[in-house]
CSV table of C-alpha atoms in Angstrom, one decimal:
chain,number,residue,atom,x,y,z
A,1,MET,CA,-32.1,14.8,5.5
A,2,ARG,CA,-31.2,11.4,4.1
A,3,ARG,CA,-28.1,11.1,2.0
A,4,ILE,CA,-30.0,10.1,-1.2
A,5,VAL,CA,-31.9,13.3,-1.1
A,6,LEU,CA,-28.6,15.2,-1.6
A,7,LEU,CA,-27.7,13.0,-4.6
A,8,ILE,CA,-29.1,15.2,-7.3
A,9,THR,CA,-28.0,16.4,-10.7
A,10,ILE,CA,-29.1,19.9,-11.8
A,11,CYS,CA,-29.4,20.5,-15.5
A,12,CYS,CA,-29.7,24.2,-16.2
A,13,GLN,CA,-29.3,26.0,-19.5
A,14,VAL,CA,-26.9,28.8,-18.8
A,15,PHE,CA,-26.4,31.7,-21.3
A,16,TRP,CA,-23.2,33.8,-21.0
A,17,VAL,CA,-24.4,37.3,-20.6
A,18,ALA,CA,-23.0,40.3,-22.4
A,19,ALA,CA,-20.4,42.5,-20.8
A,20,GLN,CA,-22.9,45.3,-20.2
A,21,LYS,CA,-25.2,43.0,-18.3
A,22,LYS,CA,-25.1,44.1,-14.6
A,23,ALA,CA,-24.1,41.4,-12.1
A,24,PRO,CA,-26.1,40.9,-8.9
A,25,LYS,CA,-24.8,43.1,-6.1
A,26,TRP,CA,-23.5,40.1,-4.1
A,27,MET,CA,-21.4,38.8,-6.9
A,28,ASP,CA,-18.7,41.4,-6.8
A,29,LYS,CA,-17.6,40.2,-3.4
A,30,GLN,CA,-18.6,36.5,-3.7
A,31,ARG,CA,-16.6,35.9,-6.8
A,32,LYS,CA,-13.5,36.1,-4.6
A,33,ALA,CA,-14.6,32.8,-3.1
A,34,VAL,CA,-13.8,31.1,-6.4
A,35,VAL,CA,-10.2,29.9,-6.7
A,36,THR,CA,-7.9,28.0,-9.1
A,37,VAL,CA,-6.8,24.6,-7.8
A,38,THR,CA,-3.4,23.3,-8.9
A,39,THR,CA,-2.2,19.8,-8.1
A,40,TYR,CA,1.3,18.3,-8.3
A,41,GLY,CA,2.7,14.8,-8.6
A,42,LYS,CA,5.4,13.1,-6.6
A,43,ASP,CA,8.0,14.6,-8.9
A,44,ASN,CA,6.7,18.1,-7.9
A,45,GLN,CA,5.6,18.6,-11.5
A,46,LYS,CA,2.3,20.3,-12.2
A,47,LYS,CA,-0.4,17.6,-12.7
A,48,ALA,CA,-3.7,19.4,-13.2
A,49,SER,CA,-5.5,22.7,-12.8
A,50,GLY,CA,-9.1,23.6,-12.4
A,51,THR,CA,-11.8,25.5,-10.5
A,52,GLY,CA,-12.8,25.3,-6.8
A,53,PHE,CA,-14.5,27.5,-4.3
A,54,PHE,CA,-14.6,28.1,-0.5
A,55,ILE,CA,-17.7,27.1,1.5
A,56,THR,CA,-16.5,28.2,4.9
A,57,GLU,CA,-14.5,31.2,6.2
A,58,THR,CA,-11.9,28.7,7.7
A,59,GLY,CA,-10.8,27.4,4.3
A,60,GLU,CA,-13.0,24.4,3.6
A,61,ALA,CA,-13.5,24.1,-0.2
A,62,LEU,CA,-15.1,22.0,-3.0
A,63,SER,CA,-13.7,21.0,-6.3
A,64,GLY,CA,-13.4,18.0,-8.7
A,65,TYR,CA,-11.9,14.7,-7.5
A,66,SER,CA,-10.2,14.2,-10.8
A,67,LEU,CA,-7.9,17.1,-10.2
A,68,PHE,CA,-6.5,15.4,-7.0
A,69,LYS,CA,-6.2,11.8,-8.3
A,70,ASP,CA,-2.6,10.7,-8.0
A,71,ALA,CA,-1.6,14.1,-6.6
A,72,ALA,CA,1.1,14.5,-3.9
A,73,ARG,CA,0.2,18.1,-3.0
A,74,ALA,CA,-2.1,20.9,-4.1
A,75,THR,CA,-2.4,24.6,-3.8
A,76,VAL,CA,-5.2,27.2,-4.5
A,77,THR,CA,-4.8,30.6,-6.0
A,78,ASP,CA,-7.4,33.3,-5.1
A,79,ALA,CA,-8.7,36.2,-7.2
A,80,ASP,CA,-5.9,38.4,-5.9
A,81,GLY,CA,-3.3,35.9,-7.1
A,82,LYS,CA,-2.3,34.7,-3.6
A,83,GLU,CA,-1.4,31.0,-3.3
A,84,TYR,CA,-2.2,28.8,-0.3
A,85,PRO,CA,-1.5,25.1,0.4
A,86,VAL,CA,-4.1,22.4,0.6
A,87,SER,CA,-3.5,20.7,4.0
A,88,ARG,CA,-6.2,18.0,4.2
A,89,ILE,CA,-8.7,16.0,2.3
A,90,LEU,CA,-12.0,16.0,4.1
A,91,GLY,CA,-14.1,13.8,1.9
A,92,ALA,CA,-14.4,12.6,-1.7
A,93,ASP,CA,-16.5,10.8,-4.2
A,94,GLU,CA,-14.7,9.5,-7.3
A,95,LEU,CA,-17.9,8.5,-9.1
A,96,TYR,CA,-19.4,11.9,-9.1
A,97,ASP,CA,-16.1,13.7,-9.3
A,98,VAL,CA,-16.4,15.8,-6.2
A,99,ILE,CA,-14.0,16.5,-3.3
A,100,LYS,CA,-14.0,18.5,-0.1
A,101,PHE,CA,-10.7,19.7,1.2
A,102,LYS,CA,-9.1,22.2,3.7
A,103,VAL,CA,-6.9,25.1,2.6
A,104,GLU,CA,-4.5,26.8,5.0
A,105,VAL,CA,-5.7,30.4,4.8
A,106,PRO,CA,-4.1,33.1,7.0
A,107,LYS,CA,-7.3,34.9,7.7
A,108,LYS,CA,-11.1,34.5,7.1
A,109,ALA,CA,-11.8,33.5,3.5
A,110,VAL,CA,-14.6,34.9,1.4
A,111,PHE,CA,-17.0,31.9,0.9
A,112,LEU,CA,-20.2,30.8,-0.8
A,113,PRO,CA,-22.8,29.6,1.7
A,114,ILE,CA,-24.5,26.3,0.9
A,115,ALA,CA,-28.1,26.8,-0.3
A,116,ARG,CA,-30.6,26.2,2.6
A,117,GLU,CA,-33.5,25.1,0.4
A,118,PRO,CA,-33.5,22.7,-2.6
A,119,ILE,CA,-33.3,24.4,-6.0
A,120,LEU,CA,-36.5,24.4,-8.0
A,121,ARG,CA,-37.2,24.0,-11.7
A,122,GLY,CA,-37.6,27.3,-13.5
A,123,VAL,CA,-35.7,29.6,-11.1
A,124,THR,CA,-32.7,31.6,-12.3
A,125,ALA,CA,-29.3,30.2,-11.7
A,126,TYR,CA,-25.9,31.9,-12.0
A,127,LEU,CA,-22.6,30.2,-13.1
A,128,MET,CA,-19.6,32.0,-11.6
A,129,PRO,CA,-16.1,30.9,-12.9
A,130,TYR,CA,-12.7,32.0,-11.5
A,131,SER,CA,-11.9,35.6,-12.5
A,132,THR,CA,-9.3,38.2,-11.7
A,133,GLY,CA,-9.3,42.0,-12.1
A,134,LYS,CA,-12.3,44.2,-11.8
A,135,ILE,CA,-14.5,42.4,-14.4
A,136,THR,CA,-16.9,39.9,-13.0
A,137,LYS,CA,-17.7,37.0,-15.4
A,138,PHE,CA,-20.8,35.0,-14.9
A,139,GLY,CA,-23.5,33.0,-16.7
A,140,GLU,CA,-27.2,33.2,-16.2
A,141,GLY,CA,-30.1,30.9,-17.1
A,142,PRO,CA,-33.2,29.0,-15.8
A,143,VAL,CA,-33.0,25.6,-14.2
A,144,SER,CA,-34.7,23.2,-16.5
A,145,GLU,CA,-34.5,19.9,-14.6
A,146,VAL,CA,-33.7,18.5,-11.2
A,147,SER,CA,-33.0,14.8,-10.9
A,148,LYS,CA,-31.0,12.2,-8.9
A,149,LEU,CA,-27.4,11.6,-9.8
A,150,LYS,CA,-26.9,9.1,-12.6
A,151,GLU,CA,-23.7,10.1,-14.4
A,152,ARG,CA,-20.2,11.5,-13.7
A,153,GLY,CA,-19.4,15.1,-14.6
A,154,GLN,CA,-16.3,17.0,-15.5
A,155,VAL,CA,-15.9,20.7,-14.3
A,156,ASN,CA,-16.5,22.5,-11.1
A,157,ALA,CA,-17.4,26.2,-11.1
A,158,PRO,CA,-20.1,27.1,-8.5
A,159,VAL,CA,-23.7,27.5,-9.6
A,160,LEU,CA,-25.6,29.9,-7.4
A,161,THR,CA,-29.1,31.0,-6.5
A,162,ALA,CA,-30.3,34.6,-7.0
A,163,ASP,CA,-29.4,35.2,-3.3
A,164,GLY,CA,-25.8,34.1,-3.9
A,165,GLU,CA,-26.0,30.7,-2.2
A,166,VAL,CA,-24.2,27.9,-3.9
A,167,PHE,CA,-26.3,24.8,-4.8
A,168,GLY,CA,-24.1,23.0,-7.3
A,169,LEU,CA,-20.7,22.4,-8.9
A,170,ALA,CA,-21.0,22.9,-12.7
A,171,GLN,CA,-20.2,19.9,-14.9
A,172,GLU,CA,-20.1,19.7,-18.6
A,173,ASP,CA,-22.6,17.7,-20.7
A,174,ALA,CA,-20.9,14.3,-21.1
A,175,SER,CA,-22.7,13.9,-24.5
A,176,GLY,CA,-20.5,16.6,-25.9
A,177,LYS,CA,-23.4,18.7,-27.2
A,178,LYS,CA,-22.6,21.5,-24.7
A,179,GLU,CA,-26.2,22.8,-25.0
A,180,ASP,CA,-26.8,22.6,-21.3
A,181,SER,CA,-24.7,23.0,-18.2
A,182,TYR,CA,-25.0,20.4,-15.5
A,183,ALA,CA,-24.3,20.6,-11.8
A,184,VAL,CA,-23.8,18.1,-9.0
A,185,SER,CA,-25.2,19.1,-5.6
A,186,ALA,CA,-22.9,21.2,-3.4
A,187,GLY,CA,-24.9,20.1,-0.4
A,188,TYR,CA,-24.0,16.5,-1.2
A,189,ALA,CA,-20.3,17.4,-1.7
A,190,ASN,CA,-20.3,19.2,1.6
A,191,SER,CA,-21.7,16.1,3.4
A,192,LEU,CA,-18.7,14.0,2.4
A,193,THR,CA,-16.6,12.7,5.3
A,194,ILE,CA,-13.9,10.2,5.9
A,195,GLN,CA,-14.7,7.0,7.8
A,196,SER,CA,-12.4,4.6,9.5
A,197,ALA,CA,-12.5,2.0,6.7
A,198,ASP,CA,-11.5,4.6,4.2
A,199,ALA,CA,-7.8,4.0,5.2
A,200,PHE,CA,-7.7,1.4,2.4
A,201,ASN,CA,-10.3,3.0,0.1
A,202,SER,CA,-8.7,3.5,-3.3
A,203,THR,CA,-10.6,6.8,-3.6
A,204,TYR,CA,-8.4,8.2,-0.8
A,205,SER,CA,-5.3,6.0,-1.2
A,206,ARG,CA,-4.7,7.5,-4.7
A,207,ILE,CA,-4.3,11.0,-3.2
A,208,GLY,CA,-1.0,11.6,-1.5
A,209,ILE,CA,-2.3,14.6,0.5
A,210,ARG,CA,-2.9,14.0,4.2
A,211,LYS,CA,-6.5,13.0,5.0
A,212,ALA,CA,-8.7,14.2,7.8
A,213,TRP,CA,-9.4,11.9,10.8
A,214,PRO,CA,-13.0,10.7,11.4
A,215,SER,CA,-14.6,13.1,13.8
A,216,ASP,CA,-15.3,10.3,16.3
A,217,VAL,CA,-12.2,9.4,18.2
A,218,SER,CA,-13.0,5.7,18.4
A,219,GLN,CA,-13.3,5.6,14.6
A,220,ALA,CA,-10.1,7.5,14.3
A,221,GLN,CA,-8.4,4.9,16.5
A,222,VAL,CA,-9.5,2.2,14.0
A,223,SER,CA,-8.0,4.2,11.2
A,224,LEU,CA,-4.8,4.7,13.2
A,225,TYR,CA,-4.5,0.9,13.7
A,226,LEU,CA,-5.2,0.1,10.0
A,227,MET,CA,-2.5,2.6,8.8
A,228,ALA,CA,0.2,1.0,11.1
A,229,SER,CA,0.7,-1.9,8.7
A,230,SER,CA,0.8,0.2,5.5
A,231,GLN,CA,3.3,2.9,6.4
A,232,ASP,CA,7.0,2.9,7.0
A,233,PRO,CA,8.2,3.8,10.6
A,234,LYS,CA,8.9,7.5,9.9
A,235,THR,CA,5.7,8.0,8.0
A,236,TYR,CA,3.7,6.4,10.7
A,237,LEU,CA,5.4,8.5,13.4
A,238,ALA,CA,4.2,11.6,11.4
A,239,THR,CA,0.7,10.0,11.4
A,240,LEU,CA,0.9,9.4,15.2
A,241,ASN,CA,1.9,13.0,15.7
A,242,ASP,CA,-1.0,14.2,13.6
A,243,PHE,CA,-3.4,11.9,15.6
A,244,ILE,CA,-2.2,13.4,18.9
A,245,ALA,CA,-2.5,16.9,17.6
A,246,THR,CA,-6.1,16.2,16.5
A,247,PHE,CA,-7.1,14.3,19.6
A,248,PRO,CA,-4.8,15.6,22.4
A,249,ASP,CA,-6.9,14.2,25.2
A,250,SER,CA,-6.9,10.6,23.9
A,251,PRO,CA,-4.4,8.4,25.8
A,252,ASP,CA,-4.3,5.9,22.9
A,253,GLY,CA,-2.3,8.2,20.7
A,254,TYR,CA,0.4,8.6,23.3
A,255,LEU,CA,0.5,4.9,24.1
A,256,ASN,CA,0.8,4.0,20.5
A,257,ARG,CA,3.6,6.5,19.9
A,258,ALA,CA,5.4,5.3,23.0
A,259,ASN,CA,5.5,1.8,21.6
A,260,HIS,CA,6.6,3.1,18.3
A,261,TYR,CA,9.4,5.1,19.8
A,262,ALA,CA,10.6,2.1,21.9
A,263,TYR,CA,10.3,-0.8,19.5
A,264,LEU,CA,11.2,0.9,16.2
A,265,ARG,CA,13.9,3.3,17.6
A,266,ALA,CA,16.5,1.7,15.3
A,267,ASP,CA,14.4,2.6,12.3
A,268,LEU,CA,13.7,6.1,13.5
A,269,ALA,CA,17.2,7.1,14.7
A,270,PRO,CA,20.7,6.3,13.2
A,271,THR,CA,22.8,6.7,16.3
A,272,GLU,CA,22.7,5.1,19.8
A,273,ALA,CA,22.4,8.5,21.4
A,274,GLU,CA,19.3,9.3,19.3
A,275,GLN,CA,17.9,5.9,19.9
A,276,GLY,CA,18.3,6.5,23.7
A,277,ALA,CA,16.4,9.8,23.1
A,278,CYS,CA,13.6,7.8,21.5
A,279,LEU,CA,13.3,5.6,24.7
A,280,ASP,CA,13.1,8.8,26.8
A,281,LYS,CA,10.3,10.1,24.6
A,282,ALA,CA,8.5,6.8,25.0
A,283,LEU,CA,8.5,7.1,28.8
A,284,GLU,CA,7.4,10.7,28.5
A,285,ASP,CA,4.5,9.6,26.3
A,286,ILE,CA,3.5,6.9,28.9
A,287,ASN,CA,3.4,9.6,31.6
A,288,THR,CA,1.4,11.9,29.4
A,289,ALA,CA,-1.1,9.2,28.6
A,290,SER,CA,-1.7,8.7,32.3
A,291,ARG,CA,-3.0,12.2,32.6
A,292,PHE,CA,-5.8,11.4,30.2
A,293,SER,CA,-6.6,7.9,31.4
A,294,GLU,CA,-9.6,7.3,33.7
A,295,ARG,CA,-7.7,4.5,35.4
A,296,LYS,CA,-4.5,5.9,36.9
A,297,GLY,CA,-3.1,2.4,37.5
A,298,ASP,CA,-2.8,1.9,33.8
A,299,VAL,CA,0.3,4.1,33.7
A,300,TRP,CA,2.2,1.6,35.8
A,301,PHE,CA,1.0,-1.3,33.8
A,302,ASN,CA,1.9,0.3,30.5
A,303,ARG,CA,5.2,1.5,31.8
A,304,ALA,CA,6.1,-1.9,33.1
A,305,LYS,CA,4.9,-3.6,29.9
A,306,LEU,CA,7.0,-1.2,27.8
A,307,ILE,CA,10.2,-1.7,29.9
A,308,TYR,CA,9.7,-5.5,29.9
A,309,GLY,CA,9.2,-5.6,26.1
A,310,VAL,CA,12.3,-3.5,25.4
A,311,ALA,CA,14.4,-5.5,27.9
A,312,LEU,CA,13.3,-8.7,26.3
A,313,GLY,CA,14.4,-7.4,22.9
A,314,VAL,CA,17.8,-6.3,24.4
A,315,VAL,CA,18.3,-9.7,26.0
A,316,THR,CA,17.7,-11.4,22.6
A,317,PHE,CA,20.1,-9.1,20.9
A,318,ALA,CA,22.8,-9.5,23.6
A,319,ILE,CA,22.5,-13.4,23.4
A,320,ARG,CA,22.9,-13.3,19.7
A,321,TYR,CA,25.9,-10.9,20.0
A,322,TRP,CA,27.7,-12.7,22.9
A,323,GLY,CA,26.3,-16.2,22.6
A,324,SER,CA,25.7,-16.3,26.3
A,325,TYR,CA,22.4,-16.0,28.2
A,326,THR,CA,24.1,-14.8,31.4
A,327,GLU,CA,26.0,-12.1,29.6
A,328,GLY,CA,22.9,-11.2,27.6
A,329,VAL,CA,20.8,-10.7,30.8
A,330,SER,CA,23.6,-8.8,32.5
A,331,PHE,CA,23.8,-6.4,29.5
A,332,ALA,CA,20.1,-6.0,29.4
A,333,LEU,CA,19.9,-5.2,33.1
A,334,LEU,CA,22.7,-2.6,32.7
A,335,PHE,CA,20.9,-1.1,29.7
A,336,MET,CA,17.6,-0.8,31.4
A,337,ASN,CA,19.1,0.6,34.6
A,338,LEU,CA,20.7,3.4,32.5
A,339,TRP,CA,17.3,4.0,30.7
A,340,VAL,CA,15.0,4.2,33.7
């Protein structure tokens, strides 16, 4: 299905039903998929709060991008009052105010399956906000129009079919009349992913929460390269660690981290002993990279290149310190002999 097919706005007139109205059987369980999303700024002060909902049992969820804009961290609170951290941003669209993210849930989450078929005009839709306790709150009404996305919306409770499948995120009428409820396609929101060029995309750079890597390792390597120039040494080391954890079979992650440990050891460690440990870690990463490289000779080339680069830096430092090339080289040779 082409991306544009998923860009739809659903305008459905939803009437809040009376308390005695019986909810569909599936709703009593499915309502637990709806959560409250709370975001915090760099000062750890609460920034915003709104609605979101799980779409997979592993903790993938949808909500509004506006909640996460300029946020440094976020949490979700489920229907039982339990709080879990948001670990990654998986995709976002600022224009249509939707975001996909990963929550660290300890066990399988109750989730709302994405509707398998397009919603049709005239069918009954259900609006299900966040609720606690034993009372299930919901709205019900017919879908009056289905059209392509044209405007940005505001709120994000799930809108569901009669079978309990989610087809949209509810958004208020921007005109302020509040006569109708609007929804942006949940299928579109679920299709959002992060690409390599998004490393400098303001949609993502304005969110301080860690972003997911592109699924393709070659695209992820491009992202890794782009982030090197925009992060301080310690932050980039955390980025390298995360890349390696995500792609443990890619030699590039280990090679990049080896260079980072070796050449920026003074920025990563305050003492000579800790800087020496960084050099040891660099050689360890070179050896690990060789296990995943198709050309085993690369390990010797990369090892020699790293040792030469570090030695050259030591020679330069020693010459500046002693003012003598001979003494500088002697010091460098002694240093490298101790290292390797």
